Short mmCIF file of the C-alpha atoms (twelve columns), coordinates in Angstrom:
data_MODEL
# 
_entry.id   MODEL 
# 
loop_
_atom_site.group_PDB 
_atom_site.id 
_atom_site.type_symbol 
_atom_site.label_atom_id 
_atom_site.label_alt_id 
_atom_site.label_comp_id 
_atom_site.label_asym_id 
_atom_site.label_seq_id 
_atom_site.Cartn_x 
_atom_site.Cartn_y 
_atom_site.Cartn_z 
_atom_site.pdbx_PDB_model_num 
ATOM 1   C CA . MET A 1   0.264   22.832  -19.179 1 
ATOM 2   C CA . ILE A 2   -2.311  22.987  -16.396 1 
ATOM 3   C CA . ASN A 3   -1.209  25.246  -13.556 1 
ATOM 4   C CA . SER A 4   -4.179  25.559  -11.222 1 
ATOM 5   C CA . ILE A 5   -7.877  25.090  -10.898 1 
ATOM 6   C CA . GLU A 6   -9.850  28.197  -11.819 1 
ATOM 7   C CA . LYS A 7   -12.358 27.828  -9.029  1 
ATOM 8   C CA . PRO A 8   -12.655 29.716  -5.735  1 
ATOM 9   C CA . ASN A 9   -11.429 27.799  -2.699  1 
ATOM 10  C CA . ALA A 10  -10.430 24.796  -4.805  1 
ATOM 11  C CA . LEU A 11  -7.563  22.656  -3.661  1 
ATOM 12  C CA . THR A 12  -4.596  22.712  -5.986  1 
ATOM 13  C CA . ARG A 13  -2.849  19.424  -5.511  1 
ATOM 14  C CA . PHE A 14  -1.006  18.596  -8.699  1 
ATOM 15  C CA . SER A 15  1.684   16.084  -9.416  1 
ATOM 16  C CA . GLU A 16  5.143   17.454  -10.031 1 
ATOM 17  C CA . THR A 17  6.735   16.715  -13.390 1 
ATOM 18  C CA . THR A 18  10.213  17.152  -14.747 1 
ATOM 19  C CA . ASP A 19  9.222   16.348  -18.315 1 
ATOM 20  C CA . ASP A 20  6.797   17.609  -20.945 1 
ATOM 21  C CA . THR A 21  3.788   15.622  -19.752 1 
ATOM 22  C CA . GLU A 22  0.663   17.138  -18.239 1 
ATOM 23  C CA . ARG A 23  0.322   17.185  -14.486 1 
ATOM 24  C CA . CYS A 24  -2.802  15.801  -12.871 1 
ATOM 25  C CA . LEU A 25  -4.624  16.086  -9.569  1 
ATOM 26  C CA . ALA A 26  -3.519  13.975  -6.648  1 
ATOM 27  C CA . PRO A 27  -5.993  12.219  -4.372  1 
ATOM 28  C CA . LEU A 28  -7.203  14.230  -1.415  1 
ATOM 29  C CA . PRO A 29  -4.704  13.727  1.415   1 
ATOM 30  C CA . ASP A 30  -7.269  13.306  4.196   1 
ATOM 31  C CA . ILE A 31  -9.326  10.130  4.263   1 
ATOM 32  C CA . GLU A 32  -12.593 10.152  6.173   1 
ATOM 33  C CA . SER A 33  -14.725 7.173   7.069   1 
ATOM 34  C CA . PRO A 34  -18.144 7.154   5.425   1 
ATOM 35  C CA . LEU A 35  -21.166 8.485   7.294   1 
ATOM 36  C CA . PHE A 36  -23.104 5.337   6.402   1 
ATOM 37  C CA . GLY A 37  -22.605 1.631   6.888   1 
ATOM 38  C CA . VAL A 38  -20.644 0.033   4.077   1 
ATOM 39  C CA . PRO A 39  -21.960 -3.444  3.230   1 
ATOM 40  C CA . ILE A 40  -19.787 -6.277  4.510   1 
ATOM 41  C CA . GLY A 41  -17.639 -7.633  1.704   1 
ATOM 42  C CA . SER A 42  -17.698 -4.397  -0.322  1 
ATOM 43  C CA . CYS A 43  -15.232 -4.224  -3.209  1 
ATOM 44  C CA . ASP A 44  -13.542 -1.243  -4.864  1 
ATOM 45  C CA . THR A 45  -13.665 -2.370  -8.487  1 
ATOM 46  C CA . HIS A 46  -11.196 0.033   -10.143 1 
ATOM 47  C CA . ALA A 47  -8.116  1.596   -8.594  1 
ATOM 48  C CA . HIS A 48  -4.534  2.351   -9.629  1 
ATOM 49  C CA . VAL A 49  -1.282  2.190   -7.690  1 
ATOM 50  C CA . VAL A 50  1.784   4.015   -8.949  1 
ATOM 51  C CA . ILE A 51  5.094   5.127   -7.509  1 
ATOM 52  C CA . HIS A 52  7.917   7.313   -8.794  1 
ATOM 53  C CA . ASP A 53  10.763  4.829   -8.617  1 
ATOM 54  C CA . PRO A 54  13.576  3.908   -11.034 1 
ATOM 55  C CA . ASP A 55  12.760  0.224   -10.460 1 
ATOM 56  C CA . HIS A 56  9.259   0.862   -11.852 1 
ATOM 57  C CA . PRO A 57  9.759   3.393   -14.670 1 
ATOM 58  C CA . MET A 58  6.828   5.074   -16.357 1 
ATOM 59  C CA . ALA A 59  6.348   4.674   -20.092 1 
ATOM 60  C CA . SER A 60  8.323   7.249   -22.057 1 
ATOM 61  C CA . ASN A 61  5.368   7.863   -24.392 1 
ATOM 62  C CA . ARG A 62  2.854   8.618   -21.620 1 
ATOM 63  C CA . SER A 63  0.643   11.689  -21.977 1 
ATOM 64  C CA . TYR A 64  0.607   12.673  -18.299 1 
ATOM 65  C CA . THR A 65  2.525   12.101  -15.074 1 
ATOM 66  C CA . PRO A 66  0.368   11.147  -12.111 1 
ATOM 67  C CA . PRO A 67  1.277   11.786  -8.494  1 
ATOM 68  C CA . SER A 68  2.404   8.803   -6.449  1 
ATOM 69  C CA . ALA A 69  -0.412  6.563   -5.290  1 
ATOM 70  C CA . PRO A 70  1.457   3.849   -3.382  1 
ATOM 71  C CA . GLU A 71  0.233   0.603   -1.871  1 
ATOM 72  C CA . GLU A 72  0.124   2.034   1.662   1 
ATOM 73  C CA . SER A 73  -2.159  4.900   0.640   1 
ATOM 74  C CA . TYR A 74  -4.546  2.608   -1.214  1 
ATOM 75  C CA . LEU A 75  -4.790  0.192   1.720   1 
ATOM 76  C CA . ALA A 76  -5.323  3.108   4.129   1 
ATOM 77  C CA . MET A 77  -8.204  4.324   1.943   1 
ATOM 78  C CA . LEU A 78  -9.764  0.841   1.831   1 
ATOM 79  C CA . ASN A 79  -9.481  0.569   5.617   1 
ATOM 80  C CA . ALA A 80  -10.937 4.024   6.262   1 
ATOM 81  C CA . MET A 81  -13.822 3.347   3.879   1 
ATOM 82  C CA . GLN A 82  -14.372 -0.100  5.454   1 
ATOM 83  C CA . ILE A 83  -13.985 -1.761  2.054   1 
ATOM 84  C CA . SER A 84  -12.973 -5.408  2.245   1 
ATOM 85  C CA . ARG A 85  -11.454 -5.989  -1.178  1 
ATOM 86  C CA . GLY A 86  -10.137 -4.181  -4.226  1 
ATOM 87  C CA . VAL A 87  -9.329  -4.635  -7.899  1 
ATOM 88  C CA . LEU A 88  -6.241  -2.866  -9.200  1 
ATOM 89  C CA . VAL A 89  -6.132  -1.898  -12.869 1 
ATOM 90  C CA . GLN A 90  -2.766  -1.305  -14.515 1 
ATOM 91  C CA . ILE A 91  -2.358  2.437   -14.992 1 
ATOM 92  C CA . SER A 92  -1.656  3.469   -18.598 1 
ATOM 93  C CA . VAL A 93  1.425   5.534   -17.731 1 
ATOM 94  C CA . MET A 94  3.224   2.321   -16.754 1 
ATOM 95  C CA . GLY A 95  2.617   0.779   -20.168 1 
ATOM 96  C CA . THR A 96  3.011   -2.990  -20.054 1 
ATOM 97  C CA . ASP A 97  5.330   -2.950  -17.024 1 
ATOM 98  C CA . ASN A 98  2.973   -4.489  -14.474 1 
ATOM 99  C CA . SER A 99  5.745   -5.128  -11.925 1 
ATOM 100 C CA . TYR A 100 4.652   -2.657  -9.231  1 
ATOM 101 C CA . MET A 101 0.998   -3.672  -9.426  1 
ATOM 102 C CA . LEU A 102 2.031   -7.354  -9.275  1 
ATOM 103 C CA . GLN A 103 4.195   -6.626  -6.221  1 
ATOM 104 C CA . VAL A 104 1.205   -5.007  -4.480  1 
ATOM 105 C CA . LEU A 105 -1.007  -7.972  -5.424  1 
ATOM 106 C CA . ARG A 106 1.564   -10.446 -4.046  1 
ATOM 107 C CA . ASN A 107 1.664   -8.459  -0.788  1 
ATOM 108 C CA . ASN A 108 -2.147  -8.641  -0.436  1 
ATOM 109 C CA . PRO A 109 -3.300  -11.963 -1.941  1 
ATOM 110 C CA . ASP A 110 -6.420  -12.279 0.219   1 
ATOM 111 C CA . ARG A 111 -7.617  -8.742  -0.418  1 
ATOM 112 C CA . LEU A 112 -6.642  -7.586  -3.904  1 
ATOM 113 C CA . ARG A 113 -6.981  -8.765  -7.497  1 
ATOM 114 C CA . GLY A 114 -5.690  -7.107  -10.643 1 
ATOM 115 C CA . VAL A 115 -6.156  -6.382  -14.323 1 
ATOM 116 C CA . ALA A 116 -2.874  -6.296  -16.255 1 
ATOM 117 C CA . VAL A 117 -1.863  -4.775  -19.578 1 
ATOM 118 C CA . VAL A 118 0.138   -7.102  -21.818 1 
ATOM 119 C CA . ASP A 119 2.180   -6.557  -24.953 1 
ATOM 120 C CA . THR A 120 0.471   -8.445  -27.776 1 
ATOM 121 C CA . GLY A 121 3.119   -7.519  -30.341 1 
# 
C-alpha cells in the first residue's frame, strides 16, 4: 500500500481507507483563480464526483478508494477557474451505480452534462 510520496516538500494528501484497496491522492485543498483570462464558455471536459456515503456505495471489486470529491468542491473549482460548464464522467469505483453523478447533474442542469457507465449484461 502507498504510504507517502518520496519527494522532498511534497504534499501527502491521501484518501483514508478501511479496506484492502489502494489509497490515492486527494485534490489540492486550495483553489486559486488562473493568472490568465479563461475564454468565455470554457468547459471542463472530464471530471469525477464521489462521496463516501452508504446511499451511494462504492463497488466492492474496486481497486482503489478515492477521497471524497463532492458536488460543492467541483462547483467551487469551476467557479474559481472561471469555467462555465463541465462534463462529469462516472468514476470506476462506483461501478454502474450512477446515482450520485445523476443527482449532481439534476442539481445543475444548465451547467453540467455527464457520461454514465451502464451494465450491458
